[in-house]
Coordinates of C-alpha atoms in Angstrom, one line a residue:
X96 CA 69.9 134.1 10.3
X97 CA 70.1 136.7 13.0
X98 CA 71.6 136.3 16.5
X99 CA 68.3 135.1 18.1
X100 CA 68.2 132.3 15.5
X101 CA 71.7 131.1 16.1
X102 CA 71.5 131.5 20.0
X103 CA 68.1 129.2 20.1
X104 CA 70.1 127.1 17.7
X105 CA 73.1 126.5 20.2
X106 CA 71.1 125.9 23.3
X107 CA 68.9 123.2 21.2
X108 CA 72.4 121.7 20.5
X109 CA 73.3 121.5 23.9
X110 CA 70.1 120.6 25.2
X111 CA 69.9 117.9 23.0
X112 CA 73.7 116.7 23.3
X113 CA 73.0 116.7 27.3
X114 CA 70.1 114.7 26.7
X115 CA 72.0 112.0 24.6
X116 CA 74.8 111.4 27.4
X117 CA 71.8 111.2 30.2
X118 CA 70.1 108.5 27.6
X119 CA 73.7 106.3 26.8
X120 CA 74.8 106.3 30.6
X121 CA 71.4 105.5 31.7
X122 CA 71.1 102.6 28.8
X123 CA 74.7 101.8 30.2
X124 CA 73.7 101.3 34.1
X125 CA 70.3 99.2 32.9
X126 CA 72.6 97.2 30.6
X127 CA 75.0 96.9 33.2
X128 CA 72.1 95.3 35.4
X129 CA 70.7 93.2 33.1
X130 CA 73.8 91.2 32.8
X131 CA 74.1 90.7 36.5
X132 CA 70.2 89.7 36.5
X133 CA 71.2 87.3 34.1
X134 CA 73.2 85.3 36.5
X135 CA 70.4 85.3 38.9
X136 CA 68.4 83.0 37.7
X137 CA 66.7 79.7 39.1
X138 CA 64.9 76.4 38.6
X139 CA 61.0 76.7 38.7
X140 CA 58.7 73.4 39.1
X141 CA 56.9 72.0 36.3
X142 CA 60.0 72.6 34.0
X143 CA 63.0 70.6 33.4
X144 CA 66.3 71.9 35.9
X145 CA 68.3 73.4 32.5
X146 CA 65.6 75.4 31.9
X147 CA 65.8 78.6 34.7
X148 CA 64.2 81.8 35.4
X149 CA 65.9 84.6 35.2
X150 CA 64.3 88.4 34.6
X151 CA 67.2 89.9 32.5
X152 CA 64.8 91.7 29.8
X153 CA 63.3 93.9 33.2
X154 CA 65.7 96.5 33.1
X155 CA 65.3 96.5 29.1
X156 CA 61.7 97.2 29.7
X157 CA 62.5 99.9 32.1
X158 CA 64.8 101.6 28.9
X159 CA 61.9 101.0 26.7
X160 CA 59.3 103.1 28.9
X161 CA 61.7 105.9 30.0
X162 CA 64.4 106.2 26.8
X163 CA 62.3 104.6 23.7
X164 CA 61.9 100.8 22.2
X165 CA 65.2 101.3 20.6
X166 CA 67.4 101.9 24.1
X167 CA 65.3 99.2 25.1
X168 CA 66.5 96.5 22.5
X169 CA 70.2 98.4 22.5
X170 CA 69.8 96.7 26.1
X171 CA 69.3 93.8 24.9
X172 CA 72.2 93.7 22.8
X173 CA 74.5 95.0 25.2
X174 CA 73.6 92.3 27.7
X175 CA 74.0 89.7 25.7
X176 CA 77.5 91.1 24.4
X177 CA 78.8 90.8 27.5
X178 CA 77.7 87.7 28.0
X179 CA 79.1 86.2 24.8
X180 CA 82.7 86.6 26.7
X181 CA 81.3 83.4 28.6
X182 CA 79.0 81.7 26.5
X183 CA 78.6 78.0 26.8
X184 CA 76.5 77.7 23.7
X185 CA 79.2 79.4 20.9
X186 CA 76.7 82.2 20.8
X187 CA 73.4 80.4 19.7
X188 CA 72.1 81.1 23.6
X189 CA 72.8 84.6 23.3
X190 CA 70.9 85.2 20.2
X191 CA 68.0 83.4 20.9
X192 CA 67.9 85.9 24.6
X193 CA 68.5 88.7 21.9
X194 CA 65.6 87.6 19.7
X195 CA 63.0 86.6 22.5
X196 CA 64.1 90.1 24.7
X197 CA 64.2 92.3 21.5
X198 CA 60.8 91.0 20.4
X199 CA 59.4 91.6 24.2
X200 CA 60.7 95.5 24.5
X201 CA 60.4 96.9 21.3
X202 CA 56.4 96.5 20.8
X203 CA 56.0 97.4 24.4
X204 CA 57.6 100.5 24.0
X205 CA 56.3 101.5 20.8
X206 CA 53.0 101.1 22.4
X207 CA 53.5 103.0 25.5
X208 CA 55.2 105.5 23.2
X209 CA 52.3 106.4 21.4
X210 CA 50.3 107.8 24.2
X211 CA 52.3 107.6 28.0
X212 CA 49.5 106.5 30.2
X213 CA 49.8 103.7 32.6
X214 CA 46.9 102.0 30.8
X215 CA 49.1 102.0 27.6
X216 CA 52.3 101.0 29.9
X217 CA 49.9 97.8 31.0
X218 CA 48.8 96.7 27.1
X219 CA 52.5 96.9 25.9
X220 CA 53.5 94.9 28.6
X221 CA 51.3 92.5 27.7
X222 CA 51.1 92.6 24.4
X223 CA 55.1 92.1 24.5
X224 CA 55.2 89.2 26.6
X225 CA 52.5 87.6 24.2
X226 CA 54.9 87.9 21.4
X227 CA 58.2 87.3 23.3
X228 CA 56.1 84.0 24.1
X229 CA 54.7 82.9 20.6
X230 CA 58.5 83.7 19.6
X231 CA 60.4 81.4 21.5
X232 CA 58.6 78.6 19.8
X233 CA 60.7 78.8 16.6
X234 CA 63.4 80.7 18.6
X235 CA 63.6 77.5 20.5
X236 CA 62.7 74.8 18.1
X237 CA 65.2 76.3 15.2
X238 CA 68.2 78.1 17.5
X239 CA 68.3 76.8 20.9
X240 CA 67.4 72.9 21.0
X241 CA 69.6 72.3 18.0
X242 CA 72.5 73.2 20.3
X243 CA 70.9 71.3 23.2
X244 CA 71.1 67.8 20.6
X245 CA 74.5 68.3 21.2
X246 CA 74.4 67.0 25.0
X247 CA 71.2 65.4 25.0
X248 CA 69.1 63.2 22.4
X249 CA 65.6 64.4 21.7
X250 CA 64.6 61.5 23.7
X251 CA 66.1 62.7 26.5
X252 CA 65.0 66.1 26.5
X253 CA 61.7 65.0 25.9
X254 CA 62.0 62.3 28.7
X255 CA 63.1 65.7 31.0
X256 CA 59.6 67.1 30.5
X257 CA 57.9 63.8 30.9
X258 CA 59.7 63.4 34.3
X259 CA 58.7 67.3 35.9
X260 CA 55.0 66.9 34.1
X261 CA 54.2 63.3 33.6
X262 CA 50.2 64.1 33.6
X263 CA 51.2 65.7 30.1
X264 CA 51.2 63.0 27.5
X265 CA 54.1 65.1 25.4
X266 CA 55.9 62.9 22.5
X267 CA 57.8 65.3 20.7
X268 CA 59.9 68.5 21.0
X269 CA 57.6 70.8 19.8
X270 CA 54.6 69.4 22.0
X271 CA 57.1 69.9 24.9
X272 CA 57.8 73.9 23.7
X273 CA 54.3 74.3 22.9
X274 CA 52.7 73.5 26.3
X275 CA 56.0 74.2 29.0
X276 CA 58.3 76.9 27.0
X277 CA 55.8 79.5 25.5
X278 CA 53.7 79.5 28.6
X279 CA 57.0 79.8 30.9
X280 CA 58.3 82.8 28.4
X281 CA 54.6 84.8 28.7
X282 CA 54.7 84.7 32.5
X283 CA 58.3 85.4 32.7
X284 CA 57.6 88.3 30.1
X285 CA 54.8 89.2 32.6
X286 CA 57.0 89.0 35.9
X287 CA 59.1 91.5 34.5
X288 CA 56.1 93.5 33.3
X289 CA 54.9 94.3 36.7
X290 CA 57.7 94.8 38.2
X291 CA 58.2 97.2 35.6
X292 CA 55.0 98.7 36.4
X293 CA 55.2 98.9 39.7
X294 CA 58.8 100.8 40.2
X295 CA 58.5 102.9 37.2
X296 CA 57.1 106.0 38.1
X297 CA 59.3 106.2 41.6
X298 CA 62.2 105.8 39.3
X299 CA 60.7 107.4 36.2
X300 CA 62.3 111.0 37.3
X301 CA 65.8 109.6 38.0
X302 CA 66.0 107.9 34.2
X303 CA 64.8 110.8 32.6
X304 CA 66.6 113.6 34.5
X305 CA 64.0 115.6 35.8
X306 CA 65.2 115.5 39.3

């Protein structure tokens, strides 16, 4: 290996090395800011008052387009790490906002990853929020709602939706996730979607260090 060789060699090394710092601090700050956005969340009609709003998986999105799907769901995690130091539901809350955020993200990105148009931004986005909704059906049902039993009967909980939506003849949990919950986690998968869409390229420079 001459001189050449090893020189290229070293400023690869150092080019990538610089671009792995950029790609943890910036996964740090979004991480940072999903966890705040977590705590901003709030009631929306047409669903019972423990269920809120909040658009924590937007910065995640924002890692998925500018770092990769993976910085998107390491996020995801992060976020929900943090959180876990004042959980109210041992954990199960957490992982279900791991699961449902994770599931958003990582198709998104992959999607926009395979060709970065704003076209391909759009169908990720989407196609991620239709699969962050169909999986907080069982995310719900089998992980969250469990938990939930243990401060409200079924009958309750059910009695919740009846009270917000009482034009919706709903007799059963999964009736209630079926027609409230997976249509609430599309459109809040969507919220964050444009949002996305729309600050991305102003901030798209500033993420990826081409300043």
């Amino acid at each position: 290996m001459d001189s050449t060789q090893m020189t290229g060699q070293g400023v690869g090394n150092k080019v990538q090395s610089r671009v792995n710092v950029r790609n943890m601090t910036v996964t740090a700050m979004l991480s940072a800011a999903a966890f705040v956005l977590m705590f901003l969340d709030t009631a929306i009609p047409l669903m019972p008052n423990f269920i809120k709003l909040d658009l924590s998986e937007l910065p995640a999105l924002i890692a998925s387009f500018a770092l990769g799907p993976v910085w998107g769901v390491i996020v995801c995690l992060i976020k929900n790490l943090l959180h876990l130091t004042m959980t109210q539901t041992g954990g199960v809350g957490e992982l279900s906002n791991f699961i449902l955020g994770a599931s958003f993200v990582l198709p998104a990105g992959l999607i926009y990853h395979r060709k970065k148009t704003k076209g391909r931004a759009i169908v990720g986005a989407v196609v991620g929020a239709l699969i962050m909704g169909v999986i907080s059906f069982p995310s719900n049902l089998f992980i969250v709602y469990p938990v939930y039993y243990n401060f409200m009967s079924k009958e309750a909980i059910i009695a919740a939706y009846q009270v917000v939506a009482p034009f919706a003849k709903i007799s059963s949990i999964e009736q209630c996730l079926l027609f409230f919950n997976v249509p609430f986690t599309f459109v809040k998968g969507m919220i964050s979607a444009i949002i996305t869409i729309l600050i991305y390229q102003p901030l798209r420079p500033l993420l990826k260090g081409n300043n």
